[in-house]
Backbone as ProteinMPNN parsed JSONL, in Angstrom:
{"seq_chain_A": "MLGKFFKKPADDMGGRVPPGQTLTTRFPVLTYGPTQHYAPQDVVIRVTGLAEEKTLTWADLMALPQTTLTYDIHCVTHWSKLDTTWTGVRVVDLMEHLQLKPGATHVMQHSVGGYTTNLSLEDFTRPENLLAHTFDGQPLDAEHGGPLRLVVPHLYFWKSAKWLTGLEFMAGDRPGFWEKNGYHMRGDPFIEERYDDD", "coords_chain_A": {"N_chain_A": [[-57.294, -72.739, 2.843], [-55.506, -70.922, 1.65], [-56.735, -70.418, -0.84], [-59.102, -69.271, 0.009], [-58.612, -66.829, 1.373], [-56.417, -65.606, 0.179], [-55.038, -64.754, -3.005], [-53.4, -65.498, -6.052], [-52.247, -62.994, -8.146], [-53.259, -62.458, -11.553], [-51.492, -61.079, -13.113], [-49.03, -58.448, -12.822], [-50.667, -56.358, -12.297], [-50.458, -53.837, -13.583], [-47.983, -53.021, -12.62], [-48.314, -52.774, -9.899], [-48.186, -54.937, -8.129], [-45.654, -56.525, -6.466], [-43.037, -58.905, -7.413], [-43.534, -62.344, -6.495], [-45.59, -62.008, -4.676], [-48.806, -62.441, -3.067], [-52.21, -61.598, -3.349], [-54.357, -60.204, -0.859], [-57.509, -59.673, 0.725], [-57.876, -59.431, 3.34], [-56.37, -58.309, 6.463], [-53.646, -59.396, 7.478], [-52.248, -60.254, 10.683], [-49.128, -59.83, 11.905], [-46.679, -60.144, 14.186], [-43.826, -59.774, 16.221], [-43.523, -61.022, 19.363], [-45.674, -59.937, 22.134], [-48.852, -58.317, 21.492], [-49.078, -54.841, 21.888], [-50.816, -52.838, 24.168], [-52.116, -49.732, 24.749], [-53.203, -46.431, 25.656], [-54.129, -43.712, 23.433], [-53.45, -41.203, 24.603], [-51.19, -41.843, 25.972], [-49.178, -41.994, 24.164], [-45.903, -41.21, 23.284], [-43.376, -39.721, 21.491], [-39.998, -39.836, 21.18], [-37.408, -37.867, 20.052], [-34.145, -38.364, 19.141], [-30.509, -38.706, 19.08], [-28.739, -37.629, 16.227], [-30.069, -35.067, 16.207], [-31.869, -32.208, 17.351], [-32.919, -32.781, 20.543], [-36.188, -33.863, 21.303], [-39.502, -34.164, 22.545], [-42.515, -35.548, 21.623], [-45.898, -35.432, 22.195], [-49.115, -37.137, 22.122], [-51.031, -35.108, 21.836], [-49.438, -33.092, 20.714], [-48.87, -34.249, 18.214], [-51.449, -34.483, 17.127], [-51.99, -31.83, 16.762], [-50.629, -31.14, 14.514], [-50.732, -30.885, 10.87], [-53.149, -33.084, 9.446], [-53.318, -35.881, 7.347], [-54.83, -37.838, 4.799], [-54.206, -40.755, 3.039], [-54.114, -43.096, 0.329], [-52.845, -46.238, -0.443], [-50.922, -49.097, -1.65], [-49.838, -51.938, 0.26], [-47.149, -54.109, 1.231], [-46.105, -57.184, 2.44], [-43.251, -58.889, 3.721], [-43.716, -61.559, 4.047], [-45.019, -62.4, 1.84], [-47.628, -61.457, 1.22], [-49.785, -59.022, -0.265], [-51.705, -56.072, 0.052], [-54.075, -54.163, -1.484], [-54.931, -50.723, -2.09], [-55.179, -49.513, 0.529], [-56.224, -47.343, 3.142], [-55.082, -44.664, 5.014], [-54.74, -42.42, 7.801], [-52.936, -39.718, 9.182], [-49.98, -38.051, 10.41], [-47.974, -36.611, 8.045], [-44.622, -37.557, 7.381], [-42.974, -35.625, 6.226], [-44.214, -33.295, 7.054], [-43.884, -33.48, 9.809], [-41.085, -33.298, 9.907], [-40.59, -30.632, 9.469], [-40.634, -29.555, 11.96], [-38.482, -30.503, 13.29], [-35.011, -30.411, 14.095], [-32.279, -31.379, 12.484], [-28.932, -32.56, 12.993], [-25.651, -31.953, 11.541], [-24.514, -34.531, 9.37], [-26.413, -36.519, 9.759], [-27.842, -39.331, 8.384], [-29.486, -41.531, 8.442], [-32.292, -43.129, 10.089], [-33.384, -44.658, 13.059], [-36.168, -46.447, 13.938], [-37.909, -46.716, 16.95], [-39.78, -48.799, 19.131], [-42.523, -49.595, 21.394], [-41.744, -52.186, 23.643], [-39.222, -52.657, 22.698], [-38.628, -53.149, 20.029], [-36.945, -52.438, 16.95], [-36.272, -50.789, 13.818], [-34.538, -49.892, 10.837], [-34.097, -47.042, 8.628], [-33.059, -45.286, 5.696], [-32.551, -41.724, 5.478], [-33.523, -40.783, 3.081], [-35.44, -42.707, 2.375], [-37.111, -42.46, 4.607], [-38.163, -39.853, 4.519], [-39.933, -39.62, 2.406], [-42.774, -38.285, 0.621], [-45.159, -39.717, 0.897], [-45.109, -41.101, 3.279], [-46.382, -41.817, 6.532], [-47.006, -41.008, 9.989], [-49.164, -42.885, 11.331], [-52.478, -43.027, 12.62], [-54.996, -43.83, 12.069], [-56.927, -46.197, 10.294], [-58.618, -46.982, 7.386], [-60.648, -45.232, 8.09], [-61.129, -45.682, 10.779], [-59.99, -45.702, 14.237], [-56.693, -46.894, 14.585], [-56.245, -50.308, 15.102], [-54.819, -52.034, 17.918], [-53.535, -54.442, 17.249], [-52.583, -53.915, 14.753], [-50.738, -51.985, 15.161], [-51.654, -49.72, 16.436], [-51.866, -47.279, 19.099], [-50.343, -45.674, 17.283], [-48.363, -45.845, 14.429], [-45.601, -46.023, 12.127], [-45.974, -45.659, 8.615], [-44.634, -46.85, 5.759], [-44.968, -47.177, 2.696], [-43.582, -47.95, 0.367], [-41.668, -49.813, 0.951], [-41.065, -53.186, 2.231], [-43.393, -54.269, 4.738], [-42.408, -54.625, 7.318], [-40.745, -52.559, 7.778], [-42.324, -50.522, 8.585], [-42.789, -49.508, 11.466], [-44.666, -50.734, 14.215], [-46.454, -49.334, 17.063], [-44.983, -46.961, 17.704], [-42.339, -45.273, 19.381], [-40.029, -43.774, 19.271], [-37.625, -41.828, 17.39], [-34.559, -42.117, 16.221], [-31.938, -40.377, 15.05], [-29.209, -40.99, 12.888], [-25.679, -41.195, 12.1], [-24.876, -42.765, 9.41], [-25.731, -46.184, 8.644], [-27.366, -48.769, 10.58], [-28.267, -52.037, 11.704], [-31.631, -52.904, 12.646], [-33.955, -54.75, 14.712], [-35.112, -56.954, 13.095], [-33.352, -56.846, 10.955], [-30.941, -57.551, 12.117], [-31.527, -60.159, 12.429], [-31.531, -61.426, 9.991], [-33.056, -60.225, 7.949], [-33.299, -57.994, 5.111], [-31.345, -54.981, 4.768], [-32.621, -52.829, 3.581], [-35.109, -53.456, 2.049], [-36.772, -53.401, -0.367], [-39.675, -54.18, -2.021], [-40.097, -54.547, -4.753], [-37.803, -55.422, -5.914], [-37.375, -57.636, -4.487], [-35.978, -57.566, -1.959], [-35.719, -59.271, 0.458], [-34.168, -60.756, 2.319], [-30.923, -60.813, 4.009], [-29.081, -61.742, 2.176], [-30.073, -61.202, -0.284]], "CA_chain_A": [[-57.091, -71.424, 3.451], [-54.869, -70.036, 0.689], [-57.703, -70.005, -1.834], [-60.194, -68.505, 0.61], [-58.225, -65.487, 1.805], [-55.32, -65.084, -0.629], [-55.078, -65.208, -4.39], [-52.28, -65.118, -6.887], [-52.724, -62.124, -9.217], [-53.016, -62.966, -12.899], [-50.296, -60.372, -13.585], [-48.587, -57.504, -11.779], [-51.687, -55.319, -12.185], [-49.913, -52.541, -13.992], [-46.819, -52.684, -11.815], [-48.673, -52.568, -8.491], [-47.917, -56.114, -7.304], [-44.263, -56.958, -6.602], [-42.873, -60.334, -7.668], [-43.594, -63.251, -5.354], [-46.634, -61.61, -3.73], [-50.168, -62.924, -3.196], [-53.142, -60.567, -2.91], [-55.321, -60.528, 0.185], [-58.453, -58.628, 1.12], [-57.777, -59.353, 4.793], [-55.2, -57.576, 6.942], [-53.007, -60.348, 8.398], [-51.544, -59.713, 11.849], [-47.831, -60.465, 12.098], [-45.987, -59.387, 15.226], [-42.893, -60.499, 17.087], [-43.828, -60.692, 20.756], [-47.083, -59.665, 22.426], [-49.473, -57.072, 21.058], [-48.984, -53.793, 22.906], [-52.074, -52.128, 24.359], [-52.018, -48.521, 25.554], [-54.124, -45.394, 25.205], [-53.515, -42.648, 22.638], [-52.854, -40.138, 25.42], [-49.903, -42.316, 26.474], [-48.19, -41.953, 23.083], [-44.8, -40.246, 23.384], [-42.32, -39.961, 20.507], [-38.766, -39.159, 21.567], [-36.463, -37.627, 18.962], [-32.811, -38.424, 19.734], [-29.402, -38.91, 18.152], [-28.249, -36.448, 15.523], [-31.174, -34.117, 16.079], [-32.204, -31.531, 18.597], [-33.809, -33.693, 21.261], [-37.549, -33.35, 21.391], [-40.521, -35.146, 22.913], [-43.797, -35.23, 21.019], [-47.027, -36.137, 22.798], [-50.261, -37.339, 21.233], [-51.625, -33.794, 21.561], [-48.546, -32.42, 19.766], [-49.05, -34.848, 16.892], [-52.779, -34.143, 16.63], [-51.998, -30.408, 16.408], [-49.993, -31.003, 13.206], [-51.659, -31.202, 9.775], [-53.536, -34.491, 9.304], [-53.417, -36.218, 5.92], [-55.339, -39.169, 4.474], [-53.608, -41.259, 1.802], [-54.443, -44.476, -0.04], [-51.788, -46.896, -1.196], [-50.771, -50.543, -1.511], [-48.808, -52.349, 1.206], [-46.566, -55.395, 0.854], [-45.415, -57.837, 3.544], [-42.177, -59.792, 3.335], [-44.249, -62.92, 4.089], [-45.579, -62.669, 0.505], [-48.949, -60.931, 0.911], [-49.971, -57.604, -0.592], [-53.076, -55.574, 0.208], [-54.17, -52.98, -2.332], [-55.875, -49.633, -1.792], [-55.39, -49.29, 1.958], [-56.375, -45.911, 3.41], [-54.515, -44.317, 6.31], [-54.71, -41.01, 8.181], [-51.946, -39.4, 10.195], [-49.089, -36.914, 10.173], [-46.938, -36.928, 7.063], [-43.263, -37.394, 7.892], [-42.42, -34.343, 5.77], [-44.765, -32.238, 7.918], [-43.184, -33.609, 11.094], [-39.689, -32.871, 9.773], [-40.523, -29.168, 9.55], [-40.54, -29.195, 13.375], [-37.286, -31.135, 13.837], [-33.733, -29.832, 13.677], [-31.246, -32.402, 12.39], [-27.541, -32.122, 13.077], [-24.867, -32.387, 10.383], [-24.083, -35.925, 9.334], [-27.514, -37.468, 9.892], [-28.145, -39.978, 7.111], [-30.425, -42.626, 8.66], [-33.099, -43.037, 11.3], [-33.829, -45.91, 13.666], [-37.471, -46.386, 14.598], [-37.995, -47.453, 18.216], [-41.167, -49.127, 19.46], [-42.818, -50.242, 22.673], [-41.283, -53.569, 23.65], [-37.827, -52.731, 22.298], [-38.446, -53.403, 18.603], [-36.327, -51.368, 16.166], [-35.978, -51.029, 12.399], [-33.773, -48.776, 10.283], [-34.412, -46.462, 7.328], [-32.275, -44.132, 5.268], [-33.341, -40.49, 5.483], [-34.203, -40.693, 1.789], [-36.648, -43.524, 2.464], [-37.95, -41.975, 5.695], [-38.772, -38.545, 4.258], [-40.772, -39.592, 1.21], [-44.005, -37.558, 0.948], [-46.298, -40.595, 1.197], [-44.962, -41.76, 4.581], [-47.232, -41.253, 7.591], [-47.191, -41.491, 11.352], [-50.585, -43.141, 11.14], [-53.309, -43.373, 13.775], [-56.311, -44.227, 11.579], [-56.936, -47.085, 9.134], [-59.947, -47.153, 6.802], [-61.601, -44.38, 8.779], [-61.304, -46.069, 12.176], [-58.733, -45.701, 14.984], [-55.867, -48.055, 14.257], [-56.273, -51.368, 16.111], [-53.533, -52.371, 18.54], [-52.904, -55.537, 16.514], [-51.946, -53.359, 13.56], [-49.773, -50.958, 15.531], [-52.26, -48.573, 17.098], [-52.451, -46.058, 18.554], [-49.541, -44.935, 16.311], [-47.278, -46.562, 13.761], [-45.124, -45.435, 10.881], [-46.34, -46.375, 7.397], [-43.662, -46.604, 4.692], [-45.562, -48.153, 1.782], [-42.736, -48.398, -0.754], [-40.811, -50.891, 1.43], [-41.79, -54.245, 2.927], [-44.117, -53.637, 5.836], [-41.706, -54.64, 8.611], [-40.097, -51.254, 7.909], [-43.34, -49.599, 9.113], [-42.808, -49.988, 12.852], [-45.847, -50.59, 15.062], [-46.317, -48.818, 18.444], [-43.8, -46.11, 17.621], [-41.991, -44.481, 20.564], [-38.84, -42.947, 19.117], [-36.916, -41.656, 16.132], [-33.142, -41.861, 16.529], [-31.237, -40.025, 13.815], [-27.891, -41.617, 12.969], [-24.662, -41.006, 11.066], [-24.658, -44.094, 8.87], [-26.768, -47.185, 8.84], [-27.117, -49.911, 11.44], [-29.44, -52.902, 11.65], [-32.592, -53.013, 13.727], [-34.226, -56.104, 15.207], [-35.212, -57.965, 12.045], [-32.142, -56.804, 10.133], [-29.952, -58.365, 12.837], [-31.958, -61.55, 12.374], [-31.499, -61.975, 8.641], [-33.796, -59.484, 6.934], [-32.515, -57.057, 4.308], [-31.169, -53.669, 5.399], [-33.533, -51.83, 3.003], [-36.417, -54.079, 1.944], [-37.577, -52.97, -1.517], [-40.414, -55.362, -2.477], [-40.113, -54.703, -6.206], [-36.612, -56.197, -6.294], [-37.377, -58.746, -3.542], [-34.949, -57.443, -0.927], [-36.317, -59.873, 1.638], [-33.195, -61.253, 3.292], [-29.645, -60.109, 3.925], [-28.281, -62.214, 1.052], [-30.764, -60.878, -1.547]], "C_chain_A": [[-56.507, -70.452, 2.431], [-55.884, -69.508, -0.31], [-58.799, -69.124, -1.282], [-59.811, -67.054, 0.881], [-57.135, -64.833, 0.951], [-55.488, -65.558, -2.064], [-53.872, -64.675, -5.137], [-52.805, -64.201, -7.977], [-52.391, -62.714, -10.581], [-51.79, -62.324, -13.524], [-49.907, -59.375, -12.495], [-49.508, -56.305, -11.641], [-51.108, -53.93, -12.449], [-48.747, -52.085, -13.154], [-47.105, -52.497, -10.341], [-48.269, -53.73, -7.592], [-46.48, -56.568, -7.515], [-44.169, -58.463, -6.888], [-42.955, -61.142, -6.38], [-44.698, -62.961, -4.364], [-47.987, -62.22, -4.09], [-51.1, -61.855, -2.648], [-54.051, -61.08, -1.81], [-56.269, -59.354, 0.382], [-58.494, -58.486, 2.631], [-56.602, -58.459, 5.161], [-54.52, -58.49, 7.961], [-52.253, -59.643, 9.511], [-50.264, -60.511, 12.033], [-47.022, -59.59, 13.044], [-44.996, -60.299, 15.927], [-43.179, -60.064, 18.519], [-45.288, -60.326, 20.915], [-47.561, -58.359, 21.801], [-49.446, -56.071, 22.205], [-50.305, -53.026, 22.974], [-51.836, -50.916, 25.261], [-52.859, -47.434, 24.9], [-53.403, -44.348, 24.356], [-52.831, -41.574, 23.481], [-51.518, -40.551, 26.04], [-48.822, -42.353, 25.399], [-47.182, -40.846, 23.347], [-43.744, -40.65, 22.37], [-41.11, -39.144, 20.919], [-37.829, -39.072, 20.367], [-35.079, -37.505, 19.576], [-31.752, -38.569, 18.646], [-28.948, -37.61, 17.537], [-29.405, -35.515, 15.173], [-31.313, -33.396, 17.401], [-33.235, -32.388, 19.323], [-35.166, -33.04, 21.497], [-38.452, -34.485, 21.813], [-41.858, -34.668, 22.375], [-44.88, -36.071, 21.671], [-48.103, -36.371, 21.734], [-50.893, -35.998, 20.858], [-50.77, -33.008, 20.574], [-48.766, -32.937, 18.348], [-50.403, -34.483, 16.294], [-52.886, -32.67, 16.231], [-51.344, -30.146, 15.055], [-51.006, -31.305, 12.108], [-51.893, -32.707, 9.667], [-53.832, -34.77, 7.831], [-53.953, -37.633, 5.772], [-54.81, -39.573, 3.103], [-54.032, -42.707, 1.585], [-53.301, -45.059, -0.858], [-51.762, -48.392, -0.895], [-49.667, -50.837, -0.493], [-48.401, -53.795, 0.907], [-45.774, -55.968, 2.031], [-44.351, -58.794, 3.009], [-42.63, -61.249, 3.345], [-45.134, -63.227, 2.879], [-47.023, -62.224, 0.294], [-48.868, -59.439, 0.596], [-51.444, -57.265, -0.43], [-53.156, -54.249, -0.538], [-55.166, -51.973, -1.766], [-56.201, -49.508, -0.305], [-55.376, -47.78, 2.231], [-55.991, -45.613, 4.858], [-54.621, -42.815, 6.539], [-53.675, -40.813, 9.28], [-51.152, -38.165, 9.808], [-48.046, -37.332, 9.145], [-45.56, -36.675, 7.677], [-42.681, -36.055, 7.454], [-42.974, -33.179, 6.583], [-44.131, -32.277, 9.302], [-41.778, -33.025, 11.006], [-39.54, -31.351, 9.819], [-40.352, -28.685, 10.986], [-39.335, -29.836, 14.06], [-36.046, -30.459, 13.283], [-32.688, -30.939, 13.678], [-29.863, -31.771, 12.485], [-26.779, -32.596, 11.846], [-24.482, -33.861, 10.497], [-25.188, -36.942, 9.479], [-27.88, -38.024, 8.519], [-29.223, -41.056, 7.229], [-31.217, -42.37, 9.939], [-33.459, -44.445, 11.752], [-35.179, -45.648, 14.321], [-37.405, -47.247, 15.86], [-39.461, -47.63, 18.573], [-41.283, -49.651, 20.878], [-42.387, -51.703, 22.588], [-39.866, -53.749, 23.148], [-37.579, -53.02, 20.835], [-37.819, -52.192, 17.929], [-36.263, -51.782, 14.701], [-35.443, -49.743, 11.791], [-34.318, -48.322, 8.931], [-33.348, -45.429, 6.979], [-33.159, -42.893, 5.353], [-34.118, -40.342, 4.184], [-35.496, -41.504, 1.805], [-37.618, -42.977, 3.502], [-38.746, -40.742, 5.305], [-39.547, -38.487, 2.95], [-42.15, -39.015, 1.557], [-45.201, -38.442, 1.274], [-46.218, -41.242, 2.575], [-45.747, -41.027, 5.669], [-46.893, -41.826, 8.953], [-48.702, -41.659, 11.486], [-51.273, -43.549, 12.434], [-54.678, -43.9, 13.366], [-56.15, -45.099, 10.347], [-58.375, -47.266, 8.676], [-61.017, -46.42, 7.612], [-61.832, -44.681, 10.245], [-59.965, -45.976, 12.913], [-57.976, -47.01, 14.756], [-55.877, -49.06, 15.406], [-54.877, -51.624, 16.667], [-52.801, -53.456, 17.766], [-52.163, -55.051, 15.273], [-51.056, -52.167, 13.887], [-50.339, -49.737, 16.202], [-51.872, -48.474, 18.56], [-51.659, -45.383, 17.435], [-48.444, -45.825, 15.752], [-46.779, -45.705, 12.604], [-45.646, -46.286, 9.736], [-45.417, -45.903, 6.283], [-44.025, -47.561, 3.557], [-44.654, -48.651, 0.675], [-41.755, -49.49, -0.341], [-41.671, -51.985, 2.057], [-42.271, -53.722, 4.277], [-43.444, -53.774, 7.198], [-40.968, -53.325, 8.849], [-41.054, -50.173, 8.423], [-43.618, -49.989, 10.562], [-44.135, -49.698, 13.543], [-45.458, -49.924, 16.397], [-45.081, -47.919, 18.6], [-43.592, -45.303, 18.903], [-40.801, -43.554, 20.339], [-38.289, -42.934, 17.708], [-35.495, -41.228, 16.48], [-32.397, -41.604, 15.226], [-29.76, -40.392, 13.954], [-26.985, -41.162, 11.832], [-24.312, -42.386, 10.53], [-25.752, -45.054, 9.284], [-26.364, -48.181, 9.916], [-28.393, -50.74, 11.513], [-30.324, -52.755, 12.87], [-32.829, -54.479, 14.056], [-34.238, -57.138, 14.087], [-33.981, -57.992, 11.155], [-31.011, -57.59, 10.802], [-30.261, -59.847, 12.723], [-32.196, -62.044, 10.956], [-32.281, -61.254, 7.579], [-32.888, -58.432, 6.287], [-32.416, -55.695, 5.004], [-32.126, -52.62, 4.825], [-34.937, -52.383, 2.81], [-37.32, -53.563, 0.839], [-38.328, -54.179, -2.072], [-40.34, -55.592, -3.981], [-38.838, -55.346, -6.747], [-36.35, -57.306, -5.275], [-36.186, -58.719, -2.583], [-35.513, -57.957, 0.401], [-35.279, -60.17, 2.722], [-31.83, -60.658, 3.035], [-28.754, -60.582, 2.775], [-28.968, -61.967, -0.29], [-30.11, -59.688, -2.227]], "O_chain_A": [[-56.94, -69.303, 2.342], [-55.911, -68.313, -0.605], [-59.371, -68.314, -2.012], [-60.609, -66.148, 0.64], [-56.96, -63.616, 1.007], [-56.02, -66.641, -2.307], [-53.395, -63.568, -4.892], [-53.735, -64.586, -8.686], [-51.372, -63.383, -10.747], [-51.122, -62.931, -14.36], [-50.404, -59.455, -11.372], [-49.178, -55.341, -10.949], [-51.253, -53.0, -11.655], [-48.536, -50.883, -12.99], [-46.212, -52.095, -9.594], [-48.03, -53.525, -6.401], [-46.115, -56.958, -8.624], [-45.118, -59.204, -6.633], [-42.512, -60.699, -5.32], [-44.756, -63.593, -3.309], [-48.276, -62.48, -5.258], [-50.823, -61.266, -1.603], [-54.466, -62.238, -1.82], [-55.886, -58.194, 0.228], [-59.077, -57.535, 3.153], [-55.922, -57.918, 4.289], [-54.774, -58.384, 9.161], [-51.69, -58.567, 9.309], [-50.302, -61.715, 12.284], [-46.72, -58.437, 12.737], [-45.296, -61.462, 16.196], [-43.087, -58.881, 18.848], [-46.059, -60.391, 19.957], [-46.785, -57.423, 21.607], [-49.752, -56.411, 23.348], [-50.842, -52.615, 21.945], [-51.403, -51.063, 26.404], [-53.184, -47.521, 23.716], [-52.207, -44.12, 24.535], [-51.759, -41.088, 23.121], [-50.795, -39.709, 26.573], [-47.676, -42.703, 25.684], [-47.549, -39.698, 23.601], [-43.269, -41.786, 22.381], [-41.174, -37.918, 21.0], [-37.502, -40.083, 19.747], [-34.851, -36.649, 20.43], [-32.058, -38.556, 17.454], [-28.787, -36.606, 18.23], [-29.671, -35.224, 14.007], [-30.921, -33.913, 18.447], [-34.298, -32.684, 18.778], [-35.277, -31.861, 21.834], [-38.2, -35.642, 21.479], [-42.282, -33.541, 22.63], [-44.783, -37.298, 21.693], [-48.013, -35.875, 20.611], [-51.248, -35.778, 19.7], [-51.303, -32.333, 19.693], [-48.839, -32.157, 17.399], [-50.503, -34.206, 15.098], [-53.766, -32.299, 15.455], [-51.483, -29.055, 14.502], [-52.038, -31.919, 12.379], [-50.96, -33.502, 9.78], [-54.511, -33.991, 7.161], [-53.576, -38.526, 6.53], [-54.946, -38.832, 2.129], [-54.277, -43.445, 2.539], [-52.847, -44.462, -1.835], [-52.471, -48.885, -0.017], [-48.691, -50.094, -0.389], [-49.193, -54.591, 0.404], [-44.876, -55.309, 2.557], [-44.537, -59.427, 1.97], [-41.993, -62.092, 2.715], [-45.902, -64.189, 2.889], [-47.611, -62.579, -0.728], [-48.019, -58.71, 1.109], [-52.317, -58.076, -0.738], [-52.394, -53.324, -0.257], [-56.111, -52.33, -1.062], [-57.368, -49.409, 0.072], [-54.606, -47.039, 1.621], [-56.503, -46.226, 5.795], [-54.596, -42.031, 5.59], [-53.552, -41.632, 10.191], [-51.587, -37.349, 8.996], [-47.316, -38.301, 9.355], [-45.362, -35.7, 8.402], [-41.969, -35.413, 8.225], [-42.282, -32.18, 6.782], [-43.87, -31.234, 9.9], [-41.33, -32.336, 11.922], [-38.476, -30.842, 10.17], [-39.968, -27.537, 11.212], [-39.182, -29.724, 15.276], [-36.034, -29.992, 12.144], [-32.257, -31.389, 14.739], [-29.655, -30.617, 12.112], [-27.207, -33.537, 11.177], [-24.17, -34.359, 11.578], [-24.931, -38.137, 9.334], [-28.191, -37.267, 7.601], [-29.811, -41.452, 6.223], [-30.862, -41.518, 10.754], [-33.792, -45.31, 10.941], [-35.318, -44.748, 15.15], [-36.903, -48.37, 15.83], [-40.282, -46.74, 18.351], [-40.306, -50.086, 21.487], [-42.634, -52.375, 21.586], [-39.345, -54.864, 23.16], [-36.424, -53.13, 20.425], [-38.119, -51.053, 18.287], [-36.206, -52.969, 14.38], [-35.842, -48.645, 12.179], [-34.916, -49.102, 8.19], [-32.8, -44.772, 7.864], [-34.385, -43.001, 5.306], [-35.241, -39.836, 4.18], [-36.527, -41.048, 1.31], [-38.831, -43.027, 3.295], [-39.896, -40.598, 5.721], [-39.793, -37.396, 2.434], [-42.645, -39.23, 2.663], [-46.166, -37.967, 1.871], [-47.182, -41.879, 3.001], [-45.776, -39.798, 5.721], [-46.534, -42.998, 9.064], [-49.425, -40.692, 11.725], [-50.729, -44.31, 13.235], [-55.441, -44.365, 14.212], [-55.348, -44.798, 9.462], [-59.245, -47.649, 9.458], [-62.131, -46.912, 7.796], [-62.64, -44.017, 10.894], [-58.913, -46.149, 12.296], [-58.566, -48.09, 14.741], [-55.56, -48.715, 16.544], [-53.878, -51.449, 15.968], [-51.578, -53.404, 17.637], [-51.23, -55.701, 14.802], [-50.661, -51.421, 12.991], [-49.599, -48.804, 16.514], [-51.579, -49.489, 19.193], [-52.233, -44.586, 16.692], [-47.7, -46.468, 16.492], [-47.458, -44.778, 12.164], [-45.752, -47.505, 9.869], [-45.411, -44.73, 5.911], [-43.451, -48.646, 3.462], [-44.936, -49.696, 0.089], [-41.069, -50.046, -1.199], [-42.839, -51.766, 2.377], [-41.645, -52.851, 4.88], [-43.858, -53.112, 8.15], [-40.607, -53.008, 9.983], [-40.64, -49.04, 8.668], [-44.572, -50.715, 10.845], [-44.662, -48.588, 13.476], [-44.296, -49.948, 16.801], [-44.262, -48.101, 19.5], [-44.534, -44.725, 19.445], [-40.58, -42.638, 21.131], [-38.456, -43.881, 16.939], [-35.265, -40.122, 16.97], [-32.244, -42.504, 14.4], [-29.139, -40.145, 14.988], [-27.449, -40.796, 10.752], [-23.523, -43.102, 11.146], [-26.576, -44.766, 10.152], [-25.178, -48.415, 10.144], [-29.49, -50.194, 11.395], [-29.848, -52.516, 13.98], [-32.016, -55.341, 13.725], [-33.464, -58.094, 14.12], [-33.605, -59.051, 10.652], [-30.211, -58.226, 10.117], [-29.381, -60.691, 12.895], [-32.973, -62.974, 10.741], [-32.196, -61.619, 6.406], [-31.86, -58.042, 6.84], [-33.319, -55.312, 5.748], [-32.421, -51.628, 5.492], [-35.885, -51.825, 3.363], [-38.503, -53.313, 1.071], [-37.693, -55.119, -2.552], [-40.504, -56.724, -4.437], [-38.794, -55.765, -7.904], [-35.248, -57.849, -5.206], [-35.482, -59.715, -2.418], [-35.752, -57.19, 1.334], [-35.493, -59.869, 3.897], [-31.59, -60.067, 1.981], [-27.782, -59.91, 2.43], [-28.509, -62.46, -1.321], [-30.55, -59.27, -3.298]]}, "name": "protein", "num_of_chains": 1, "seq": "MLGKFFKKPADDMGGRVPPGQTLTTRFPVLTYGPTQHYAPQDVVIRVTGLAEEKTLTWADLMALPQTTLTYDIHCVTHWSKLDTTWTGVRVVDLMEHLQLKPGATHVMQHSVGGYTTNLSLEDFTRPENLLAHTFDGQPLDAEHGGPLRLVVPHLYFWKSAKWLTGLEFMAGDRPGFWEKNGYHMRGDPFIEERYDDD"}
């Protein structure tokens, strides 16, 4: 199985492949709990915490500028997939419509089913991050977080929450689901921040 679907790169491919990663042409499905199935028109993103409270519907998101970006993604379970193409709303474009309150330094992503994961504002607001609804030109499959997920390609992929429902802005950091269960608070794949003792 390893040889059929995954391969060890001969080198880091010019700095693209983090240490400890294996390349795949597939898109493995890794989810805690059941896959969530719901229609795009049922997407609602609630902005809470240290921000002016706001509710964004699917129509609201589709009315914002749409951007297509290609980049590499890296899973903490040691696979990397190169040249993935996503379409959605850039976080920096979304932020132009949000009003943060003083003291906001981090954001907690909330998802259908109660899943959460944390990001610093610095990591959250990078220009390549997307609220993505399309993968490789097709609507994002539910198994991969559709209708809407965050994509944060510079961190391990558990930081890109599937089935996004909320953005809670916080004063200071706090762990989300996987961080409470032993994963690293940040998750930089290039320095192997996999677990809380890394």
